């Protein structure tokens, strides 16, 4: 997926992650990809690795974190409430 010559990429090679895919109704709208968005989340930290939107645009969080890029704290949702990640 990424050019692994970058030190930010190389240090994450082999790291486990989850993929969350957000489907959409293709009878209403058409995207380049078969999903509205796809997010890959690091298994060990729960932080996003990257997000790709159905139109092909996206953002990765290798060189700067989710918080740095969005100016929003990462929030973790559990059954009882939403809390700010440590």
PDB file of N, CA and C in Angstrom:
ATOM      1  N   UNK A   1       0.794  -1.200   0.000  1.00  0.00           N
ATOM      2  CA  UNK A   1       0.000   0.000   0.000  1.00  0.00           C
ATOM      3  C   UNK A   1       0.842   1.273   0.000  1.00  0.00           C
ATOM      4  N   UNK A   2       1.882   1.304   0.808  1.00  0.00           N
ATOM      5  CA  UNK A   2       2.703   2.496   0.946  1.00  0.00           C
ATOM      6  C   UNK A   2       4.133   2.192   0.532  1.00  0.00           C
ATOM      7  N   UNK A   3       4.868   3.231   0.171  1.00  0.00           N
ATOM      8  CA  UNK A   3       6.286   3.101  -0.162  1.00  0.00           C
ATOM      9  C   UNK A   3       7.054   2.861   1.133  1.00  0.00           C
ATOM     10  N   UNK A   4       7.616   1.659   1.288  1.00  0.00           N
ATOM     11  CA  UNK A   4       8.262   1.322   2.560  1.00  0.00           C
ATOM     12  C   UNK A   4       9.685   1.839   2.687  1.00  0.00           C
ATOM     13  N   UNK A   5      10.073   2.799   1.843  1.00  0.00           N
ATOM     14  CA  UNK A   5      11.390   3.415   2.005  1.00  0.00           C
ATOM     15  C   UNK A   5      11.363   4.494   3.093  1.00  0.00           C
ATOM     16  N   UNK A   6      10.179   4.936   3.467  1.00  0.00           N
ATOM     17  CA  UNK A   6      10.034   5.954   4.502  1.00  0.00           C
ATOM     18  C   UNK A   6      10.258   5.336   5.881  1.00  0.00           C
ATOM     19  N   UNK A   7      11.035   5.995   6.752  1.00  0.00           N
ATOM     20  CA  UNK A   7      11.255   5.453   8.100  1.00  0.00           C
ATOM     21  C   UNK A   7       9.953   5.302   8.890  1.00  0.00           C
ATOM     22  N   UNK A   8       8.998   6.224   8.675  1.00  0.00           N
ATOM     23  CA  UNK A   8       7.719   6.143   9.380  1.00  0.00           C
ATOM     24  C   UNK A   8       6.961   4.874   8.987  1.00  0.00           C
ATOM     25  N   UNK A   9       7.091   4.477   7.734  1.00  0.00           N
ATOM     26  CA  UNK A   9       6.424   3.264   7.256  1.00  0.00           C
ATOM     27  C   UNK A   9       7.189   2.029   7.715  1.00  0.00           C
ATOM     28  N   UNK A  10       8.502   2.049   7.549  1.00  0.00           N
ATOM     29  CA  UNK A  10       9.326   0.877   7.889  1.00  0.00           C
ATOM     30  C   UNK A  10       9.160   0.444   9.337  1.00  0.00           C
ATOM     31  N   UNK A  11       9.061   1.402  10.257  1.00  0.00           N
ATOM     32  CA  UNK A  11       8.960   1.030  11.671  1.00  0.00           C
ATOM     33  C   UNK A  11       7.635   0.343  11.997  1.00  0.00           C
ATOM     34  N   UNK A  12       6.665   0.414  11.094  1.00  0.00           N
ATOM     35  CA  UNK A  12       5.366  -0.218  11.325  1.00  0.00           C
ATOM     36  C   UNK A  12       5.154  -1.497  10.525  1.00  0.00           C
ATOM     37  N   UNK A  13       6.138  -1.908   9.740  1.00  0.00           N
ATOM     38  CA  UNK A  13       6.000  -3.131   8.950  1.00  0.00           C
ATOM     39  C   UNK A  13       5.759  -4.328   9.865  1.00  0.00           C
ATOM     40  N   UNK A  14       4.793  -5.136   9.531  1.00  0.00           N
ATOM     41  CA  UNK A  14       4.479  -6.316  10.325  1.00  0.00           C
ATOM     42  C   UNK A  14       3.555  -6.066  11.505  1.00  0.00           C
ATOM     43  N   UNK A  15       3.234  -4.824  11.766  1.00  0.00           N
ATOM     44  CA  UNK A  15       2.359  -4.485  12.882  1.00  0.00           C
ATOM     45  C   UNK A  15       0.911  -4.878  12.543  1.00  0.00           C
ATOM     46  N   UNK A  16       0.201  -5.466  13.496  1.00  0.00           N
ATOM     47  CA  UNK A  16      -1.164  -5.943  13.258  1.00  0.00           C
ATOM     48  C   UNK A  16      -2.167  -4.793  13.306  1.00  0.00           C
ATOM     49  N   UNK A  17      -3.188  -4.900  12.467  1.00  0.00           N
ATOM     50  CA  UNK A  17      -4.242  -3.892  12.443  1.00  0.00           C
ATOM     51  C   UNK A  17      -5.578  -4.528  12.077  1.00  0.00           C
ATOM     52  N   UNK A  18      -6.644  -3.813  12.411  1.00  0.00           N
ATOM     53  CA  UNK A  18      -8.000  -4.193  12.020  1.00  0.00           C
ATOM     54  C   UNK A  18      -8.411  -3.315  10.846  1.00  0.00           C
ATOM     55  N   UNK A  19      -9.298  -3.820  10.010  1.00  0.00           N
ATOM     56  CA  UNK A  19      -9.879  -3.021   8.933  1.00  0.00           C
ATOM     57  C   UNK A  19     -11.378  -2.926   9.165  1.00  0.00           C
ATOM     58  N   UNK A  20     -11.885  -1.695   9.191  1.00  0.00           N
ATOM     59  CA  UNK A  20     -13.318  -1.452   9.336  1.00  0.00           C
ATOM     60  C   UNK A  20     -13.796  -0.833   8.029  1.00  0.00           C
ATOM     61  N   UNK A  21     -14.749  -1.489   7.394  1.00  0.00           N
ATOM     62  CA  UNK A  21     -15.260  -1.022   6.109  1.00  0.00           C
ATOM     63  C   UNK A  21     -16.682  -0.510   6.287  1.00  0.00           C
ATOM     64  N   UNK A  22     -16.942   0.670   5.743  1.00  0.00           N
ATOM     65  CA  UNK A  22     -18.261   1.288   5.802  1.00  0.00           C
ATOM     66  C   UNK A  22     -18.912   1.164   4.426  1.00  0.00           C
ATOM     67  N   UNK A  23     -19.882   0.268   4.287  1.00  0.00           N
ATOM     68  CA  UNK A  23     -20.532   0.079   2.988  1.00  0.00           C
ATOM     69  C   UNK A  23     -21.485   1.234   2.674  1.00  0.00           C
ATOM     70  N   UNK A  24     -21.980   1.251   1.463  1.00  0.00           N
ATOM     71  CA  UNK A  24     -22.951   2.260   1.064  1.00  0.00           C
ATOM     72  C   UNK A  24     -23.905   1.657   0.043  1.00  0.00           C
ATOM     73  N   UNK A  25     -24.986   2.351  -0.200  1.00  0.00           N
ATOM     74  CA  UNK A  25     -25.992   1.908  -1.162  1.00  0.00           C
ATOM     75  C   UNK A  25     -25.608   2.428  -2.543  1.00  0.00           C
ATOM     76  N   UNK A  26     -25.091   1.560  -3.378  1.00  0.00           N
ATOM     77  CA  UNK A  26     -24.606   1.977  -4.698  1.00  0.00           C
ATOM     78  C   UNK A  26     -25.739   2.339  -5.655  1.00  0.00           C
ATOM     79  N   UNK A  27     -26.984   2.099  -5.269  1.00  0.00           N
ATOM     80  CA  UNK A  27     -28.096   2.542  -6.116  1.00  0.00           C
ATOM     81  C   UNK A  27     -28.373   4.030  -5.920  1.00  0.00           C
ATOM     82  N   UNK A  28     -27.817   4.606  -4.859  1.00  0.00           N
ATOM     83  CA  UNK A  28     -28.024   6.022  -4.563  1.00  0.00           C
ATOM     84  C   UNK A  28     -26.835   6.866  -5.001  1.00  0.00           C
ATOM     85  N   UNK A  29     -25.626   6.365  -4.763  1.00  0.00           N
ATOM     86  CA  UNK A  29     -24.407   7.112  -5.087  1.00  0.00           C
ATOM     87  C   UNK A  29     -23.354   6.123  -5.566  1.00  0.00           C
ATOM     88  N   UNK A  30     -22.445   6.602  -6.411  1.00  0.00           N
ATOM     89  CA  UNK A  30     -21.360   5.750  -6.912  1.00  0.00           C
ATOM     90  C   UNK A  30     -20.022   6.344  -6.488  1.00  0.00           C
ATOM     91  N   UNK A  31     -19.142   5.477  -5.971  1.00  0.00           N
ATOM     92  CA  UNK A  31     -17.789   5.865  -5.616  1.00  0.00           C
ATOM     93  C   UNK A  31     -16.808   5.057  -6.446  1.00  0.00           C
ATOM     94  N   UNK A  32     -15.574   5.472  -6.436  1.00  0.00           N
ATOM     95  CA  UNK A  32     -14.524   4.735  -7.133  1.00  0.00           C
ATOM     96  C   UNK A  32     -14.299   3.362  -6.511  1.00  0.00           C
ATOM     97  N   UNK A  33     -14.443   3.285  -5.190  1.00  0.00           N
ATOM     98  CA  UNK A  33     -14.251   2.032  -4.472  1.00  0.00           C
ATOM     99  C   UNK A  33     -15.602   1.480  -4.031  1.00  0.00           C
ATOM    100  N   UNK A  34     -15.614   0.235  -3.595  1.00  0.00           N
ATOM    101  CA  UNK A  34     -16.852  -0.433  -3.200  1.00  0.00           C
ATOM    102  C   UNK A  34     -17.250  -0.150  -1.761  1.00  0.00           C
ATOM    103  N   UNK A  35     -16.838   0.977  -1.222  1.00  0.00           N
ATOM    104  CA  UNK A  35     -17.186   1.348   0.147  1.00  0.00           C
ATOM    105  C   UNK A  35     -17.229   2.863   0.261  1.00  0.00           C
ATOM    106  N   UNK A  36     -17.943   3.345   1.285  1.00  0.00           N
ATOM    107  CA  UNK A  36     -17.974   4.782   1.561  1.00  0.00           C
ATOM    108  C   UNK A  36     -16.667   5.215   2.209  1.00  0.00           C
ATOM    109  N   UNK A  37     -16.142   4.356   3.081  1.00  0.00           N
ATOM    110  CA  UNK A  37     -14.851   4.611   3.728  1.00  0.00           C
ATOM    111  C   UNK A  37     -14.317   3.301   4.280  1.00  0.00           C
ATOM    112  N   UNK A  38     -13.006   3.267   4.412  1.00  0.00           N
ATOM    113  CA  UNK A  38     -12.350   2.121   5.033  1.00  0.00           C
ATOM    114  C   UNK A  38     -11.274   2.668   5.959  1.00  0.00           C
ATOM    115  N   UNK A  39     -11.309   2.216   7.202  1.00  0.00           N
ATOM    116  CA  UNK A  39     -10.367   2.691   8.213  1.00  0.00           C
ATOM    117  C   UNK A  39      -9.553   1.502   8.706  1.00  0.00           C
ATOM    118  N   UNK A  40      -8.248   1.683   8.767  1.00  0.00           N
ATOM    119  CA  UNK A  40      -7.392   0.652   9.360  1.00  0.00           C
ATOM    120  C   UNK A  40      -6.932   1.172  10.715  1.00  0.00           C
ATOM    121  N   UNK A  41      -7.081   0.315  11.730  1.00  0.00           N
ATOM    122  CA  UNK A  41      -6.843   0.702  13.121  1.00  0.00           C
ATOM    123  C   UNK A  41      -5.798  -0.225  13.718  1.00  0.00           C
ATOM    124  N   UNK A  42      -4.779   0.365  14.350  1.00  0.00           N
ATOM    125  CA  UNK A  42      -3.732  -0.443  14.970  1.00  0.00           C
ATOM    126  C   UNK A  42      -4.322  -1.303  16.072  1.00  0.00           C
ATOM    127  N   UNK A  43      -4.014  -2.584  16.045  1.00  0.00           N
ATOM    128  CA  UNK A  43      -4.535  -3.536  17.032  1.00  0.00           C
ATOM    129  C   UNK A  43      -4.007  -3.240  18.432  1.00  0.00           C
ATOM    130  N   UNK A  44      -2.744  -2.835  18.547  1.00  0.00           N
ATOM    131  CA  UNK A  44      -2.143  -2.643  19.871  1.00  0.00           C
ATOM    132  C   UNK A  44      -2.537  -1.346  20.560  1.00  0.00           C
ATOM    133  N   UNK A  45      -2.893  -0.310  19.808  1.00  0.00           N
ATOM    134  CA  UNK A  45      -3.193   0.984  20.431  1.00  0.00           C
ATOM    135  C   UNK A  45      -4.622   1.463  20.210  1.00  0.00           C
ATOM    136  N   UNK A  46      -5.299   0.942  19.194  1.00  0.00           N
ATOM    137  CA  UNK A  46      -6.637   1.416  18.862  1.00  0.00           C
ATOM    138  C   UNK A  46      -6.637   2.722  18.101  1.00  0.00           C
ATOM    139  N   UNK A  47      -5.465   3.227  17.751  1.00  0.00           N
ATOM    140  CA  UNK A  47      -5.365   4.469  16.988  1.00  0.00           C
ATOM    141  C   UNK A  47      -5.502   4.182  15.498  1.00  0.00           C
ATOM    142  N   UNK A  48      -6.035   5.142  14.739  1.00  0.00           N
ATOM    143  CA  UNK A  48      -6.165   4.912  13.301  1.00  0.00           C
ATOM    144  C   UNK A  48      -4.807   4.928  12.602  1.00  0.00           C
ATOM    145  N   UNK A  49      -4.630   4.015  11.652  1.00  0.00           N
ATOM    146  CA  UNK A  49      -3.450   4.020  10.791  1.00  0.00           C
ATOM    147  C   UNK A  49      -3.727   4.913   9.585  1.00  0.00           C
ATOM    148  N   UNK A  50      -4.888   4.700   8.969  1.00  0.00           N
ATOM    149  CA  UNK A  50      -5.273   5.516   7.828  1.00  0.00           C
ATOM    150  C   UNK A  50      -6.763   5.391   7.594  1.00  0.00           C
ATOM    151  N   UNK A  51      -7.281   6.291   6.773  1.00  0.00           N
ATOM    152  CA  UNK A  51      -8.668   6.229   6.327  1.00  0.00           C
ATOM    153  C   UNK A  51      -8.663   6.526   4.834  1.00  0.00           C
ATOM    154  N   UNK A  52      -9.386   5.710   4.092  1.00  0.00           N
ATOM    155  CA  UNK A  52      -9.536   5.918   2.657  1.00  0.00           C
ATOM    156  C   UNK A  52     -11.032   6.045   2.391  1.00  0.00           C
ATOM    157  N   UNK A  53     -11.396   7.085   1.668  1.00  0.00           N
ATOM    158  CA  UNK A  53     -12.798   7.314   1.343  1.00  0.00           C
ATOM    159  C   UNK A  53     -13.127   6.684  -0.005  1.00  0.00           C
ATOM    160  N   UNK A  54     -14.392   6.460  -0.248  1.00  0.00           N
ATOM    161  CA  UNK A  54     -14.832   5.818  -1.476  1.00  0.00           C
ATOM    162  C   UNK A  54     -14.448   6.557  -2.738  1.00  0.00           C
ATOM    163  N   UNK A  55     -14.182   7.856  -2.617  1.00  0.00           N
ATOM    164  CA  UNK A  55     -13.781   8.636  -3.786  1.00  0.00           C
ATOM    165  C   UNK A  55     -12.285   8.540  -4.071  1.00  0.00           C
ATOM    166  N   UNK A  56     -11.561   7.774  -3.267  1.00  0.00           N
ATOM    167  CA  UNK A  56     -10.124   7.597  -3.479  1.00  0.00           C
ATOM    168  C   UNK A  56      -9.250   8.519  -2.651  1.00  0.00           C
ATOM    169  N   UNK A  57      -9.827   9.524  -2.040  1.00  0.00           N
ATOM    170  CA  UNK A  57      -9.060  10.415  -1.175  1.00  0.00           C
ATOM    171  C   UNK A  57      -8.863   9.731   0.174  1.00  0.00           C
ATOM    172  N   UNK A  58      -7.863  10.174   0.904  1.00  0.00           N
ATOM    173  CA  UNK A  58      -7.629   9.569   2.204  1.00  0.00           C
ATOM    174  C   UNK A  58      -6.587  10.319   2.999  1.00  0.00           C
ATOM    175  N   UNK A  59      -6.272   9.759   4.133  1.00  0.00           N
ATOM    176  CA  UNK A  59      -5.294  10.361   5.036  1.00  0.00           C
ATOM    177  C   UNK A  59      -4.642   9.243   5.824  1.00  0.00           C
ATOM    178  N   UNK A  60      -3.321   9.354   6.013  1.00  0.00           N
ATOM    179  CA  UNK A  60      -2.649   8.385   6.883  1.00  0.00           C
ATOM    180  C   UNK A  60      -2.093   9.118   8.090  1.00  0.00           C
ATOM    181  N   UNK A  61      -1.775   8.354   9.112  1.00  0.00           N
ATOM    182  CA  UNK A  61      -1.330   8.918  10.379  1.00  0.00           C
ATOM    183  C   UNK A  61       0.046   8.390  10.753  1.00  0.00           C
ATOM    184  N   UNK A  62       0.918   8.253   9.758  1.00  0.00           N
ATOM    185  CA  UNK A  62       2.269   7.753  10.005  1.00  0.00           C
ATOM    186  C   UNK A  62       3.192   8.844  10.541  1.00  0.00           C
ATOM    187  N   UNK A  63       3.229   9.995   9.883  1.00  0.00           N
ATOM    188  CA  UNK A  63       4.187  11.028  10.287  1.00  0.00           C
ATOM    189  C   UNK A  63       3.620  11.976  11.334  1.00  0.00           C
ATOM    190  N   UNK A  64       2.311  12.075  11.415  1.00  0.00           N
ATOM    191  CA  UNK A  64       1.696  12.848  12.492  1.00  0.00           C
ATOM    192  C   UNK A  64       0.415  12.134  12.913  1.00  0.00           C
ATOM    193  N   UNK A  65       0.097  12.240  14.174  1.00  0.00           N
ATOM    194  CA  UNK A  65      -0.997  11.468  14.765  1.00  0.00           C
ATOM    195  C   UNK A  65      -2.370  12.006  14.356  1.00  0.00           C
ATOM    196  N   UNK A  66      -3.388  11.234  14.688  1.00  0.00           N
ATOM    197  CA  UNK A  66      -4.774  11.649  14.488  1.00  0.00           C
ATOM    198  C   UNK A  66      -5.022  12.989  15.175  1.00  0.00           C
ATOM    199  N   UNK A  67      -4.599  13.103  16.426  1.00  0.00           N
ATOM    200  CA  UNK A  67      -4.814  14.342  17.174  1.00  0.00           C
ATOM    201  C   UNK A  67      -4.111  15.522  16.518  1.00  0.00           C
ATOM    202  N   UNK A  68      -2.876  15.329  16.054  1.00  0.00           N
ATOM    203  CA  UNK A  68      -2.135  16.417  15.415  1.00  0.00           C
ATOM    204  C   UNK A  68      -2.801  16.855  14.113  1.00  0.00           C
ATOM    205  N   UNK A  69      -3.330  15.919  13.356  1.00  0.00           N
ATOM    206  CA  UNK A  69      -3.919  16.254  12.063  1.00  0.00           C
ATOM    207  C   UNK A  69      -5.334  16.803  12.160  1.00  0.00           C
ATOM    208  N   UNK A  70      -6.040  16.469  13.211  1.00  0.00           N
ATOM    209  CA  UNK A  70      -7.435  16.894  13.303  1.00  0.00           C
ATOM    210  C   UNK A  70      -7.695  17.887  14.425  1.00  0.00           C
ATOM    211  N   UNK A  71      -6.728  18.092  15.296  1.00  0.00           N
ATOM    212  CA  UNK A  71      -6.906  18.946  16.475  1.00  0.00           C
ATOM    213  C   UNK A  71      -8.056  18.460  17.349  1.00  0.00           C
ATOM    214  N   UNK A  72      -8.299  17.151  17.305  1.00  0.00           N
ATOM    215  CA  UNK A  72      -9.342  16.542  18.122  1.00  0.00           C
ATOM    216  C   UNK A  72      -8.758  15.339  18.836  1.00  0.00           C
ATOM    217  N   UNK A  73      -9.072  15.170  20.115  1.00  0.00           N
ATOM    218  CA  UNK A  73      -8.568  13.994  20.824  1.00  0.00           C
ATOM    219  C   UNK A  73      -9.253  12.728  20.321  1.00  0.00           C
ATOM    220  N   UNK A  74      -8.513  11.650  20.310  1.00  0.00           N
ATOM    221  CA  UNK A  74      -9.076  10.349  19.984  1.00  0.00           C
ATOM    222  C   UNK A  74      -9.997   9.940  21.118  1.00  0.00           C
ATOM    223  N   UNK A  75     -11.195   9.525  20.787  1.00  0.00           N
ATOM    224  CA  UNK A  75     -12.163   9.142  21.811  1.00  0.00           C
ATOM    225  C   UNK A  75     -12.441   7.654  21.691  1.00  0.00           C
ATOM    226  N   UNK A  76     -12.556   7.016  22.830  1.00  0.00           N
ATOM    227  CA  UNK A  76     -12.839   5.590  22.884  1.00  0.00           C
ATOM    228  C   UNK A  76     -14.254   5.409  23.416  1.00  0.00           C
ATOM    229  N   UNK A  77     -15.056   4.657  22.686  1.00  0.00           N
ATOM    230  CA  UNK A  77     -16.437   4.424  23.096  1.00  0.00           C
ATOM    231  C   UNK A  77     -16.540   3.037  23.718  1.00  0.00           C
ATOM    232  N   UNK A  78     -17.096   2.979  24.894  1.00  0.00           N
ATOM    233  CA  UNK A  78     -17.383   1.678  25.484  1.00  0.00           C
ATOM    234  C   UNK A  78     -18.888   1.603  25.741  1.00  0.00           C
ATOM    235  N   UNK A  79     -19.333   0.551  26.360  1.00  0.00           N
ATOM    236  CA  UNK A  79     -20.774   0.360  26.532  1.00  0.00           C
ATOM    237  C   UNK A  79     -21.440   1.449  27.359  1.00  0.00           C
ATOM    238  N   UNK A  80     -20.726   2.020  28.300  1.00  0.00           N
ATOM    239  CA  UNK A  80     -21.341   2.956  29.230  1.00  0.00           C
ATOM    240  C   UNK A  80     -21.170   4.419  28.852  1.00  0.00           C
ATOM    241  N   UNK A  81     -20.074   4.745  28.207  1.00  0.00           N
ATOM    242  CA  UNK A  81     -19.831   6.149  27.900  1.00  0.00           C
ATOM    243  C   UNK A  81     -18.680   6.280  26.906  1.00  0.00           C
ATOM    244  N   UNK A  82     -18.485   7.500  26.463  1.00  0.00           N
ATOM    245  CA  UNK A  82     -17.352   7.813  25.598  1.00  0.00           C
ATOM    246  C   UNK A  82     -16.324   8.524  26.451  1.00  0.00           C
ATOM    247  N   UNK A  83     -15.074   8.093  26.352  1.00  0.00           N
ATOM    248  CA  UNK A  83     -14.032   8.734  27.147  1.00  0.00           C
ATOM    249  C   UNK A  83     -12.856   9.084  26.253  1.00  0.00           C
ATOM    250  N   UNK A  84     -12.091  10.041  26.685  1.00  0.00           N
ATOM    251  CA  UNK A  84     -10.890  10.426  25.958  1.00  0.00           C
ATOM    252  C   UNK A  84      -9.822   9.355  26.164  1.00  0.00           C
ATOM    253  N   UNK A  85      -9.138   9.023  25.091  1.00  0.00           N
ATOM    254  CA  UNK A  85      -8.079   8.014  25.177  1.00  0.00           C
ATOM    255  C   UNK A  85      -6.932   8.536  26.019  1.00  0.00           C
ATOM    256  N   UNK A  86      -6.236   7.646  26.739  1.00  0.00           N
ATOM    257  CA  UNK A  86      -5.109   8.076  27.573  1.00  0.00           C
ATOM    258  C   UNK A  86      -3.957   8.592  26.726  1.00  0.00           C
TER     259      UNK A  86
END
